[in-house]
Structures are given as C-alpha cells and as structure tokens.
Amino acid sequence: MAAKGARAIAAKVLNTLQSGTSGSLGNLLDDYRDREDFSLIQELCFGTCRWFPALEFLLHKLLSKPLKAKDGDVRWLLLVGLYQLRELSIADYAAINESVEASRSLKKPWAAALVNAVLRNYLRRKDDLENELLSGGSAARHAHPQWLVDAIEKQYGYIAPDIFAGNNVRPPMTLRVNLNKCSREEYQEKLAEIGLLASAGQCADTALILNEPCHVDELFGFRDGWVSVQDEASQLVPSLLELKPGQRVVDACAAPGGKTAAILEREPELASVVAIDSSARRLSRVTENLTRLDMAVSSPDASSIRSDATVRLVAAKAEELDAWWDGAPIDRLLLDAPCSATGVIRRHPDIKVLRTPEDVAHCCESQATLLQSLWPCLAEGGLLLYTTCSVLAEENQNTLENFLNSTYNAKCVRIVADWGVECVAADGRSLGRQLLPTDAKGPDGFFFALLRKITSASKSE
Amino acid sequence: MALRPILEFPDPRLRTVAKPVTAFDAELKTLTEDMIETMYEAEGIGLAASQIDVHKRVLVIDVSEEKDSPQVFINPTFDILDQETQDYDEGCLSVPGFYETVSRPRRVLIKAQNVEGDAFEIDADGILAICIQHEIDHLDGKLFVDYISKLKRDRIRSKLEKAHRKSA
C-alpha cells in the first residue's frame, strides 16, 4: 500500500479550507488524527496559515505566470513547500523531494517540474527575496491580511507591530488548576515531579504556563479533573463575576464549556447554571468537559437527566429567550460573544486565510442583538460580563458604548486590575478592559466589560 | 538481500490467489527480507508477496513515521471488531500515482504467524487496520481499484497502460 504523504494532505486540507464552506482548520484536520504523521500534517497546515500573507508574496515573485483557479491545491503545495524551507528544520532536499512527490499524489504530475523549479529557485534567491519581503507592503511584512493590518495600525499606532509579532508566534499551553483539588504551587510541584516545567500565570491565580506543550494525557490528574487546558485570559472570567453561593448563572455562548467549568470550579455552590449554545454538536464538547471535571450535567437531548444537576445545557440561540428562560431573574450572566477572534490568531492562524471585514461587521450585529436580548433576563443589581477574543474596537468598546447609550439601566463597572489596558470613552467613562496578545507566554487578546443593572432609584444617585 | 520488481495494474498476475505458507524456512526469511527492502525503496507502507509475483500468503507492513518498525505477517486473516467504517485515500505500489477513497471497517483483529511460524494476534485500528485489509486483498487477487467506479478504474487502467507502453 502507498500512503499519501503529509504534504499532499496539507495542500488538500488548506485548499478545502480556503474554499470556505467546510469550517475551521481544526475541524478539517479531524479526519487525519489517526495518522502516524498527524503532528507533521498539523504543523504544515498551521505554519503555512501563520505565514500565509508573506508566503503568498514570495510565491508571487517566484511564479512567472499565475496558476489557474482549479489548481488551488498546487498553489497550496507550493506555499507549504516555502513554509518548510523558511521555518522548519527539515532538510531542504527532503522538503523539495517530498513536495515534488506530493504533486503526483494530488494527481497533478504535470506540476512536479514546477514545484521543483519554484522551491529550488527560492533557495537560490533566498536573500534577495527575503529582503524584498522586508521592504514590501505591510501585509506581507507583518504576515497579516491587509484589512487587518490597516485596522490594527489605525487603532493601536506604535503598539501595532508588537501585536503582529505576538500573533505570529506559537501560543503557550496554559493550564487552569482546579483549586478544589490542590493549590497552584502544589500542582506545579506535581508537574515538576514528572518532568514538566511550568511557571505561574501573570494575571489569573489559577494559571500555570507550561514551558513546552505536551499531550493532555501526560498531565497529572487530567482525566480526574485536577487541571484543564485554558488560556489565562479566559481564566479571569470567574473572579470578575463576583460569584456567591445560591446565585443563578447563565453562560450564553458556552461551547466548548471552558468558562462554564471555570465558573463552577470557583463557586461550586451556585443554585443553577444554564449553558447555552446555538450548536448542539459543539454542546457535546461542554458535556465532555464538565463530565471530566465531575460536574453534574443534564444534557439537552434528555438522555442523561440527573436530579442533582447544577448545569443545564440548552441547544438554542441565546437571544431566543423562550427556548431557555423560565422568567426568573438571572444574577450573573456571561456573554462571551461571537467575534472575529482577532485576539487569538496565534491559536487559530487560519483566521488569516478566512476572515474578512464583512465577517467583522456581521459579528458586531450579533453582539448588539445578544446584548439587547439578554439584558431583560438580568436581575436588578445583577452583573453581565461581556467578553470577546477580539482586539478590534468596533466589537468591543464601540459595541459597549452603543449599548450603554441606548440602555437606561446599564452601568459599566470599572475593572481595576494590573493586567491589560482600560478602554475609556470620550467623556471619561470606563468601557471595559483590553488584553493584547503581545507576550509570547502571556494571555490571548481578550476584551472584558462588566455591566451592572441598576434600579431606577440608584440611577439618580 | 535484493530488490524485486513490482507488478503494476492491470497485470493479470495480480489477480492470482496466493497459497498458504507451510514451510517456515530460510527461503521464506529471504523472501520477507527482500519484500521489506522493496517496500522501503518504493516508499510504501505495505507490500504483499503477490505484488512481486510470488503467490504465497506473505505480507510486510511498516506504518511507523520513522520507517524503522517493519512487521511480517504470514498466512494473515482478520476478524472485524467494529462494523463502523472509515474512509481513507488509498494508494498502491501496483497502481502508482493514483489515490482513491475506500471505506473499510475501522477496527479488526489480525491473526497471523511470524517468520518462525509462531501465531500472534493484533487488535488494530487506524492506518494499520486499513493497510492489513488492503494487503490481504492482494493475497486474494483483489486491488483497491475494485472498490471504485468502473469509470474511474478504466481511466486509471488506460493511463497506466499508456505509461507502460512509453517505458517499454
């Protein structure tokens, strides 16, 4: 039997990704997880996306005439080849031979000579081409799509290059220690005993950052809920919500359930938690995650109703209240809104290939709708935490400001913290706090705004 | 050790049903060593004796990434452990350059003998489960192109025949 090589698979996956109908890179890669060479396939796909705008610039210089639209797979094979030559420690001849071979298994044997010529040409002209890249346009230089370069430069000015650089590194693997099992320091020692080194997070008191990523099964007690994998930014959510026993909590866009779990770990004595997500398929990940942490879940399909269930999962659009709300006021509401994910590009580099400015506009509409629809469920004095993994003002402080201006009983509570930067309106009001993904071992880009529902009486104070 | 030429589709000799091995001797050992060398040279992950025109029930497989773990299967059979199937883009050293999606049972129990004649079993899933089924097909005179449409099979046949004429 002959197996299709990793390069051919990477080219095929990336070409399907760009066609845009089949979801994220992570979903597309699921088909290949059983393969021995899965880690190489994953590295080729993630790395090629991470440098996509720069690789495209180089390829454009190397091709005498553009490839036909139907040869998208050959184009991606060339980009994957360039990525290997630039960034990986694979021997040059091996990277080229394997790429040439891959053109045959893509059923494009005519492309073998082209692949060979382009990749060898790159090696020959490497210094000149890389210099041209540095003096080329900002999209290629920063390896970000032009619209995003423009948006980030406009909003962040001199910090923008740090954001681009932060998006181009491999993300840290960050753990959330379950403090009900042991302290962060105790868990850090348990990891050290099995040879895994980690340092304490800079913002969240539950966070440990591994020096090197590892498989979750290597983590002490992972299956028994001692620890979860979660970025430090998300771990900040429970402490901001001021959780207390007996509260009714809703997580409005819950999947895959990391924040729902973090909330329950922080305060196991909540009266109830409703975890809502529009996708039933993604909700099954919430069940998995919560079950591993031994949290009582009742699933949406009623297959496992537990009388002691604290968490109720609902597959519904959160803005359609009839589908999940019993009418009793909610004390704490987490709205981790759908967004452009421009703060987590280092974890999802396929964003550089897929995301468009139209997507951002679409997200802004959803965010405004969700805020307006969910607000009536909140109890007077209750808190709504609005979060996104975006760094763009229109999805964060602008969405917030619009909502505050049109909602008489909403007040933004200033978040006092030693992390991130405060977003401030022209009149000096706080509009939340922004984390930027500029530190390779630090948190993702993330936005937090805490809203309190005030009574008409306290409005006049 | 020696490299042996690999028969290519549509060579009729690939349709021969192989006979069980009864003599676990030096000749068998040499055959398996040659097959492993031939498989590595052709960058395959599995090779059936049928493919080098030896019609005995002998397979070699190496699905490791480092290509350092060859396995020998004499008189192999398998039981299906999971009726659920998985799709895989299969290719074949006897059908060079072509890859087509084939569905096969996801998990199988492999029963075989080693080169000394000792029986062993492997509970296999993933690529090993696919590969063993593909290779046992060879011993029964079957090829992966038998699972795809006649239209596609005929196209592959004519392309390979054309390539064979060119190199002849």
Coordinates of C-alpha atoms in Angstrom, one line a residue, chain A:
Chain A
M1 CA 0.0 0.0 0.0
A2 CA 1.2 3.5 -0.7
A3 CA 0.2 6.3 1.7
K4 CA -0.5 9.8 0.6
G5 CA 2.2 12.0 2.1
A6 CA 1.8 14.7 4.7
R7 CA 2.5 17.5 2.1
A8 CA -0.3 16.3 -0.3
I9 CA -2.7 16.1 2.6
A10 CA -1.7 19.5 3.9
A11 CA -2.2 21.1 0.5
K12 CA -5.6 19.4 0.1
V13 CA -6.8 20.5 3.6
L14 CA -5.7 24.1 3.1
N15 CA -7.3 24.2 -0.4
T16 CA -10.5 23.0 1.1
L17 CA -10.2 25.5 4.0
Q18 CA -9.8 28.4 1.6
S19 CA -12.9 27.3 -0.4
G20 CA -14.6 28.5 2.9
T21 CA -17.5 26.1 3.2
S22 CA -16.1 23.4 5.4
G23 CA -15.3 25.2 8.7
S24 CA -12.1 25.8 10.6
L25 CA -8.7 24.2 10.1
G26 CA -9.2 22.3 13.4
N27 CA -12.4 20.6 12.0
L28 CA -10.8 19.7 8.7
L29 CA -7.8 18.2 10.4
D30 CA -10.0 15.9 12.5
D31 CA -10.1 13.4 9.6
Y32 CA -6.4 12.8 9.9
R33 CA -5.9 12.4 13.7
D34 CA -5.3 8.7 13.5
R35 CA -2.3 9.0 11.2
E36 CA 1.2 8.4 12.5
D37 CA 2.4 11.6 10.8
F38 CA -0.5 13.8 12.1
S39 CA 1.8 16.1 14.0
L40 CA 3.7 16.9 10.8
I41 CA 0.4 17.5 8.9
Q42 CA -0.8 19.8 11.6
E43 CA 2.5 21.7 11.8
L44 CA 2.5 22.2 8.0
C45 CA -1.1 23.4 8.0
F46 CA -0.9 25.7 11.0
G47 CA 2.5 27.1 10.0
T48 CA 1.5 27.8 6.4
C49 CA -1.6 29.7 7.6
R50 CA 0.5 31.6 10.1
W51 CA 2.8 33.0 7.4
F52 CA 0.3 32.9 4.6
P53 CA 0.4 36.6 3.5
A54 CA 4.3 36.5 3.5
L55 CA 4.4 33.2 1.6
E56 CA 2.0 34.5 -0.9
F57 CA 4.2 37.5 -1.5
L58 CA 7.2 35.2 -2.1
L59 CA 5.3 32.8 -4.4
H60 CA 4.1 35.7 -6.5
K61 CA 7.7 36.7 -7.0
L62 CA 8.6 33.2 -7.9
L63 CA 5.9 32.3 -10.4
S64 CA 6.3 33.7 -13.9
K65 CA 2.5 33.4 -14.6
P66 CA -0.3 32.8 -12.1
L67 CA -1.7 29.3 -11.6
K68 CA -5.2 28.5 -12.8
A69 CA -8.1 28.7 -10.3
K70 CA -8.6 24.9 -10.5
D71 CA -5.0 24.4 -9.4
G72 CA -5.5 25.8 -5.9
D73 CA -4.1 22.5 -4.5
V74 CA -0.8 23.1 -6.4
R75 CA -0.6 26.7 -5.1
W76 CA -1.0 25.5 -1.5
L77 CA 1.5 22.7 -2.1
L78 CA 4.0 25.5 -3.1
L79 CA 3.1 27.6 -0.1
V80 CA 3.6 24.6 2.2
G81 CA 6.9 23.9 0.5
L82 CA 8.1 27.5 1.1
Y83 CA 7.0 27.3 4.7
Q84 CA 9.1 24.3 5.2
L85 CA 12.2 25.8 3.6
R86 CA 11.8 29.0 5.6
E87 CA 10.7 27.9 9.0
L88 CA 11.2 24.1 9.6
S89 CA 14.4 22.1 10.3
I90 CA 13.5 19.6 7.6
A91 CA 16.5 19.2 5.3
D92 CA 16.0 21.3 2.1
Y93 CA 16.4 18.3 -0.3
A94 CA 13.9 16.3 1.7
A95 CA 11.3 19.1 1.8
I96 CA 11.7 19.6 -2.0
N97 CA 11.6 15.9 -2.9
E98 CA 8.5 15.3 -0.8
S99 CA 6.7 18.3 -2.3
V100 CA 7.5 17.1 -5.8
E101 CA 6.3 13.6 -4.9
A102 CA 3.1 15.2 -3.4
S103 CA 2.2 16.7 -6.8
R104 CA 1.8 13.2 -8.1
S105 CA -0.4 12.1 -5.3
L106 CA -2.5 15.2 -5.9
K107 CA -3.0 13.7 -9.3
K108 CA -1.2 16.7 -10.8
P109 CA 2.0 15.0 -12.2
W110 CA 2.5 17.9 -14.6
A111 CA 3.2 20.1 -11.5
A112 CA 6.2 18.1 -10.4
A113 CA 8.7 20.2 -12.5
L114 CA 7.0 23.4 -11.5
V115 CA 7.2 22.6 -7.8
N116 CA 10.8 21.5 -8.1
A117 CA 11.8 24.7 -10.0
V118 CA 9.9 27.2 -7.7
L119 CA 11.3 25.7 -4.5
R120 CA 14.9 25.5 -5.8
N121 CA 14.6 29.0 -7.1
Y122 CA 13.6 30.2 -3.7
L123 CA 16.7 28.6 -2.2
R124 CA 18.9 30.2 -4.8
R125 CA 17.4 33.7 -4.5
K126 CA 16.6 33.4 -0.8
D127 CA 18.5 36.5 0.5
D128 CA 17.2 38.8 -2.2
L129 CA 13.6 37.6 -1.9
E130 CA 13.6 37.9 1.9
N131 CA 15.0 41.5 1.5
E132 CA 12.2 42.3 -0.9
L133 CA 9.7 41.0 1.6
L134 CA 11.1 43.3 4.3
S135 CA 10.8 46.3 2.1
G136 CA 7.5 45.2 0.5
G137 CA 4.0 46.0 1.6
S138 CA 2.9 45.9 5.3
A139 CA 0.6 42.9 4.8
A140 CA 3.5 40.7 3.6
R141 CA 6.0 42.2 6.1
H142 CA 3.7 41.5 9.1
A143 CA 2.2 38.3 7.6
H144 CA -1.4 39.6 8.2
P145 CA -4.1 40.3 5.7
Q146 CA -4.1 44.0 4.5
W147 CA -7.5 44.9 6.0
L148 CA -6.4 43.7 9.4
V149 CA -3.0 45.4 9.3
D150 CA -4.9 48.7 8.5
A151 CA -7.4 48.2 11.3
I152 CA -4.8 47.4 13.9
E153 CA -2.4 50.1 12.9
K154 CA -5.2 52.7 12.9
Q155 CA -6.4 51.6 16.4
Y156 CA -3.1 50.9 18.1
G157 CA -0.5 53.0 16.4
Y158 CA 3.0 52.3 17.6
I159 CA 1.9 49.1 19.5
A160 CA 0.6 47.5 16.3
P161 CA 4.0 45.8 15.4
D162 CA 4.0 44.1 18.8
I163 CA 0.5 42.8 18.2
F164 CA 1.5 41.5 14.7
A165 CA 4.6 39.8 16.2
G166 CA 2.6 38.3 19.0
N167 CA 0.1 36.8 16.5
N168 CA 3.0 35.2 14.6
V169 CA 4.4 33.0 17.4
R170 CA 3.3 29.6 18.6
P171 CA 0.9 30.0 21.6
P172 CA 1.8 28.8 25.1
M173 CA 0.0 25.8 26.5
T174 CA -1.8 27.2 29.6
L175 CA -3.4 25.2 32.4
R176 CA -6.2 26.1 34.8
V177 CA -5.6 24.4 38.1
N178 CA -8.7 23.2 39.9
L179 CA -8.1 24.8 43.3
N180 CA -10.7 22.5 44.9
K181 CA -8.1 19.7 44.4
C182 CA -4.9 21.4 45.3
S183 CA -3.1 24.8 45.2
R184 CA -1.4 26.1 42.1
E185 CA 2.0 25.6 43.8
E186 CA 1.2 22.0 44.7
Y187 CA 0.2 21.2 41.2
Q188 CA 3.3 22.9 39.8
E189 CA 5.3 20.6 42.0
K190 CA 3.4 17.5 40.8
L191 CA 4.2 18.5 37.2
A192 CA 7.9 19.1 38.1
E193 CA 8.0 15.5 39.6
I194 CA 7.1 14.1 36.1
G195 CA 9.5 16.4 34.4
L196 CA 7.1 19.1 33.1
L197 CA 8.2 22.6 33.9
A198 CA 5.7 25.4 34.3
S199 CA 5.5 29.0 35.6
A200 CA 2.7 30.8 37.3
G201 CA 0.5 33.0 35.1
Q202 CA 0.8 36.8 35.3
C203 CA -2.9 37.6 35.7
A204 CA -5.1 34.7 36.8
D205 CA -4.5 33.0 40.2
T206 CA -5.3 29.6 38.7
A207 CA -3.0 29.7 35.7
L208 CA 0.2 27.7 35.0
I209 CA 2.1 28.1 31.8
L210 CA 3.9 25.1 30.5
N211 CA 7.4 25.7 29.2
E212 CA 6.8 23.2 26.4
P213 CA 3.4 22.0 25.2
C214 CA 2.5 18.3 25.9
H215 CA -0.3 15.9 25.4
V216 CA -3.1 16.3 28.0
D217 CA -2.7 12.6 29.0
E218 CA 0.7 13.5 30.3
L219 CA -0.8 16.0 32.7
F220 CA -1.1 14.7 36.3
G221 CA -4.8 14.0 37.1
F222 CA -6.2 15.4 33.8
R223 CA -8.8 12.7 33.5
D224 CA -9.8 13.2 37.1
G225 CA -10.4 16.9 36.8
W226 CA -7.3 18.3 38.6
V227 CA -6.5 20.5 35.7
S228 CA -7.9 21.9 32.4
V229 CA -6.3 23.5 29.3
Q230 CA -7.4 27.1 29.1
D231 CA -5.8 30.4 28.1
E232 CA -5.1 32.7 31.0
A233 CA -7.5 35.4 29.7
S234 CA -10.5 33.1 29.9
Q235 CA -9.4 32.1 33.5
L236 CA -10.0 35.7 34.5
V237 CA -13.8 35.4 34.0
P238 CA -14.9 33.8 37.3
S239 CA -13.1 36.3 39.5
L240 CA -14.7 39.2 37.6
L241 CA -18.2 37.8 38.1
E242 CA -18.2 38.2 41.9
L243 CA -19.7 34.7 42.4
K244 CA -21.5 33.7 45.6
P245 CA -23.4 30.6 46.7
G246 CA -27.0 30.4 45.6
Q247 CA -26.7 32.6 42.6
R248 CA -28.4 31.8 39.3
V249 CA -25.9 31.9 36.5
V250 CA -26.2 31.8 32.7
D251 CA -23.4 31.2 30.2
A252 CA -25.0 32.4 27.0
C253 CA -22.4 31.2 24.4
A254 CA -21.0 28.3 26.3
A255 CA -19.3 25.8 24.0
P256 CA -16.8 24.2 24.4
G257 CA -17.5 24.9 28.1
G258 CA -14.2 26.0 29.5
K259 CA -15.6 29.1 31.1
T260 CA -18.7 27.3 32.4
A261 CA -16.3 24.9 34.1
A262 CA -14.1 27.7 35.4
I263 CA -17.2 29.4 37.0
L264 CA -18.3 26.2 38.7
E265 CA -14.8 25.4 39.9
R266 CA -14.6 28.9 41.5
E267 CA -18.1 28.6 43.1
P268 CA -19.5 25.0 43.4
E269 CA -22.5 26.2 45.5
L270 CA -24.3 28.1 42.7
A271 CA -28.1 27.5 42.6
S272 CA -28.1 26.8 38.9
V273 CA -26.1 27.2 35.7
V274 CA -27.6 27.3 32.3
A275 CA -25.1 26.8 29.5
I276 CA -26.5 27.7 26.1
D277 CA -25.0 27.3 22.7
S278 CA -26.6 27.5 19.2
S279 CA -24.8 24.4 18.1
A280 CA -25.9 21.0 19.5
R281 CA -22.7 19.4 18.2
R282 CA -20.5 21.9 20.0
L283 CA -22.6 21.5 23.2
S284 CA -21.4 17.8 23.3
R285 CA -18.0 19.2 24.0
V286 CA -19.4 21.0 27.0
T287 CA -20.8 17.7 28.3
E288 CA -17.4 16.1 27.8
N289 CA -15.5 18.9 29.6
L290 CA -17.9 19.2 32.6
T291 CA -18.1 15.4 33.0
R292 CA -14.4 15.1 33.2
L293 CA -14.5 17.7 36.0
D294 CA -17.2 15.6 37.7
M295 CA -19.8 18.3 37.4
A296 CA -23.4 17.3 37.3
V297 CA -24.8 18.0 33.8
S298 CA -28.2 17.4 32.3
S299 CA -27.8 17.3 28.5
P300 CA -30.2 18.9 26.0
D301 CA -31.4 15.6 24.5
A302 CA -32.7 14.4 27.9
S303 CA -30.5 11.3 27.6
S304 CA -28.9 11.9 31.0
I305 CA -31.1 13.9 33.3
R306 CA -29.6 14.0 36.7
S307 CA -31.8 15.2 39.6
D308 CA -28.8 16.8 41.2
A309 CA -27.7 18.6 38.0
T310 CA -26.5 22.1 38.6
V311 CA -25.7 22.7 34.9
R312 CA -28.5 22.6 32.3
L313 CA -27.3 22.5 28.7
V314 CA -29.6 24.1 26.1
A315 CA -29.1 24.0 22.4
A316 CA -30.7 27.3 21.3
K317 CA -29.9 30.7 20.1
A318 CA -29.4 32.7 23.3
E319 CA -31.3 35.7 22.0
E320 CA -34.5 33.5 21.7
L321 CA -35.4 33.7 25.4
D322 CA -38.5 31.4 25.1
A323 CA -36.2 28.5 24.3
W324 CA -34.4 28.5 27.7
W325 CA -35.5 31.2 30.1
D326 CA -38.1 30.4 32.9
G327 CA -38.6 34.1 33.6
A328 CA -36.8 34.1 37.0
P329 CA -34.1 36.9 37.1
I330 CA -30.5 35.9 36.5
D331 CA -27.9 37.0 39.0
R332 CA -24.8 36.6 36.8
L333 CA -24.7 36.5 33.0
L334 CA -21.6 35.7 30.9
L335 CA -21.9 36.8 27.3
D336 CA -18.7 35.5 25.6
A337 CA -19.9 36.9 22.3
P338 CA -19.2 35.5 18.8
C339 CA -16.4 37.7 17.3
S340 CA -13.7 38.0 14.7
A341 CA -11.3 36.1 17.0
T342 CA -8.6 38.6 16.1
G343 CA -7.1 38.3 19.6
V344 CA -6.4 34.5 19.2
I345 CA -4.7 34.4 15.8
R346 CA -1.7 32.7 17.3
R347 CA -4.0 29.8 18.3
H348 CA -6.1 29.9 15.1
P349 CA -3.8 31.2 12.3
D350 CA -6.5 30.1 9.7
I351 CA -8.1 33.4 10.6
K352 CA -5.5 35.0 8.3
V353 CA -6.8 33.0 5.4
L354 CA -10.6 33.0 6.1
R355 CA -11.6 36.2 8.0
T356 CA -12.9 39.3 6.0
P357 CA -14.0 42.8 7.1
E358 CA -17.6 41.7 6.3
D359 CA -17.3 39.0 9.0
V360 CA -16.4 41.7 11.5
A361 CA -19.5 43.7 10.6
H362 CA -21.6 40.6 10.9
C363 CA -20.2 39.8 14.3
C364 CA -20.9 43.4 15.5
E365 CA -24.6 42.9 14.6
S366 CA -24.8 39.6 16.5
Q367 CA -23.1 41.2 19.5
A368 CA -25.5 44.1 19.7
T369 CA -28.5 41.7 19.3
L370 CA -27.3 39.4 22.0
L371 CA -26.7 42.3 24.5
Q372 CA -30.1 43.8 23.9
S373 CA -32.0 40.4 24.0
L374 CA -30.3 39.1 27.2
W375 CA -30.4 42.3 29.2
P376 CA -34.0 41.9 30.4
C377 CA -33.1 38.5 32.0
L378 CA -30.7 40.1 34.4
A379 CA -31.8 40.7 38.0
E380 CA -31.6 44.3 39.3
G381 CA -28.2 44.6 40.8
G382 CA -27.0 41.6 38.7
L383 CA -23.9 41.6 36.6
L384 CA -23.4 40.8 32.9
L385 CA -19.8 40.2 31.8
Y386 CA -19.4 40.9 28.1
T387 CA -16.2 39.3 26.6
T388 CA -14.8 38.7 23.2
C389 CA -11.5 37.3 21.9
S390 CA -11.2 40.3 19.5
V391 CA -8.8 43.2 19.6
L392 CA -10.9 45.4 17.4
A393 CA -12.7 48.4 19.0
E394 CA -15.9 48.1 16.9
E395 CA -16.6 44.7 18.5
N396 CA -15.5 45.8 22.0
Q397 CA -15.7 49.3 23.3
N398 CA -17.9 50.6 20.4
T399 CA -20.4 47.8 20.8
L400 CA -20.5 48.6 24.5
E401 CA -20.8 52.3 24.1
N402 CA -23.8 51.9 21.7
F403 CA -25.4 49.6 24.1
L404 CA -24.9 51.8 27.1
N405 CA -26.2 54.8 25.2
S406 CA -29.5 53.1 24.4
T407 CA -30.0 51.3 27.8
Y408 CA -31.0 53.5 30.7
N409 CA -30.4 50.9 33.5
A410 CA -27.0 49.6 32.4
K411 CA -23.8 50.9 34.0
C412 CA -20.3 49.8 33.1
V413 CA -18.3 48.9 36.3
R414 CA -14.7 49.9 36.1
I415 CA -12.4 46.8 36.2
V416 CA -9.4 47.6 38.4
A417 CA -6.6 45.3 37.6
D418 CA -2.9 45.1 36.9
W419 CA -3.4 43.5 33.5
G420 CA -4.5 44.9 30.2
V421 CA -5.4 48.4 29.4
E422 CA -8.6 50.3 30.3
C423 CA -10.8 51.4 27.4
V424 CA -12.2 54.9 28.1
A425 CA -15.0 56.8 26.3
A426 CA -14.5 60.4 25.3
D427 CA -16.4 61.5 28.4
G428 CA -14.1 59.5 30.7
R429 CA -16.5 56.6 31.4
S430 CA -14.8 53.2 31.5
L431 CA -15.7 50.9 28.6
G432 CA -14.0 47.8 29.7
R433 CA -10.5 46.3 29.7
Q434 CA -8.5 45.0 26.8
L435 CA -5.7 42.4 26.9
L436 CA -3.3 42.3 23.9
P437 CA -1.6 39.2 22.7
T438 CA 1.9 40.8 22.7
D439 CA 3.6 38.5 25.2
A440 CA 4.5 35.0 24.0
K441 CA 3.9 33.5 27.4
G442 CA 1.1 35.8 28.4
P443 CA -2.7 35.7 27.8
D444 CA -4.6 35.9 24.5
G445 CA -6.0 39.1 23.1
F446 CA -9.3 39.4 25.0
F447 CA -11.8 42.1 26.0
F448 CA -13.8 42.3 29.2
A449 CA -16.6 44.7 30.2
L450 CA -18.7 44.3 33.3
L451 CA -22.2 45.7 33.3
R452 CA -24.4 46.2 36.3
K453 CA -28.2 46.6 36.1
I454 CA -29.2 49.5 38.3
T455 CA -32.6 50.3 39.7
S456 CA -34.3 53.5 38.6
A457 CA -33.7 54.8 42.1
S458 CA -30.0 54.4 42.1
K459 CA -29.8 55.9 38.6
S460 CA -30.4 59.3 40.0
E461 CA -27.6 59.0 42.6

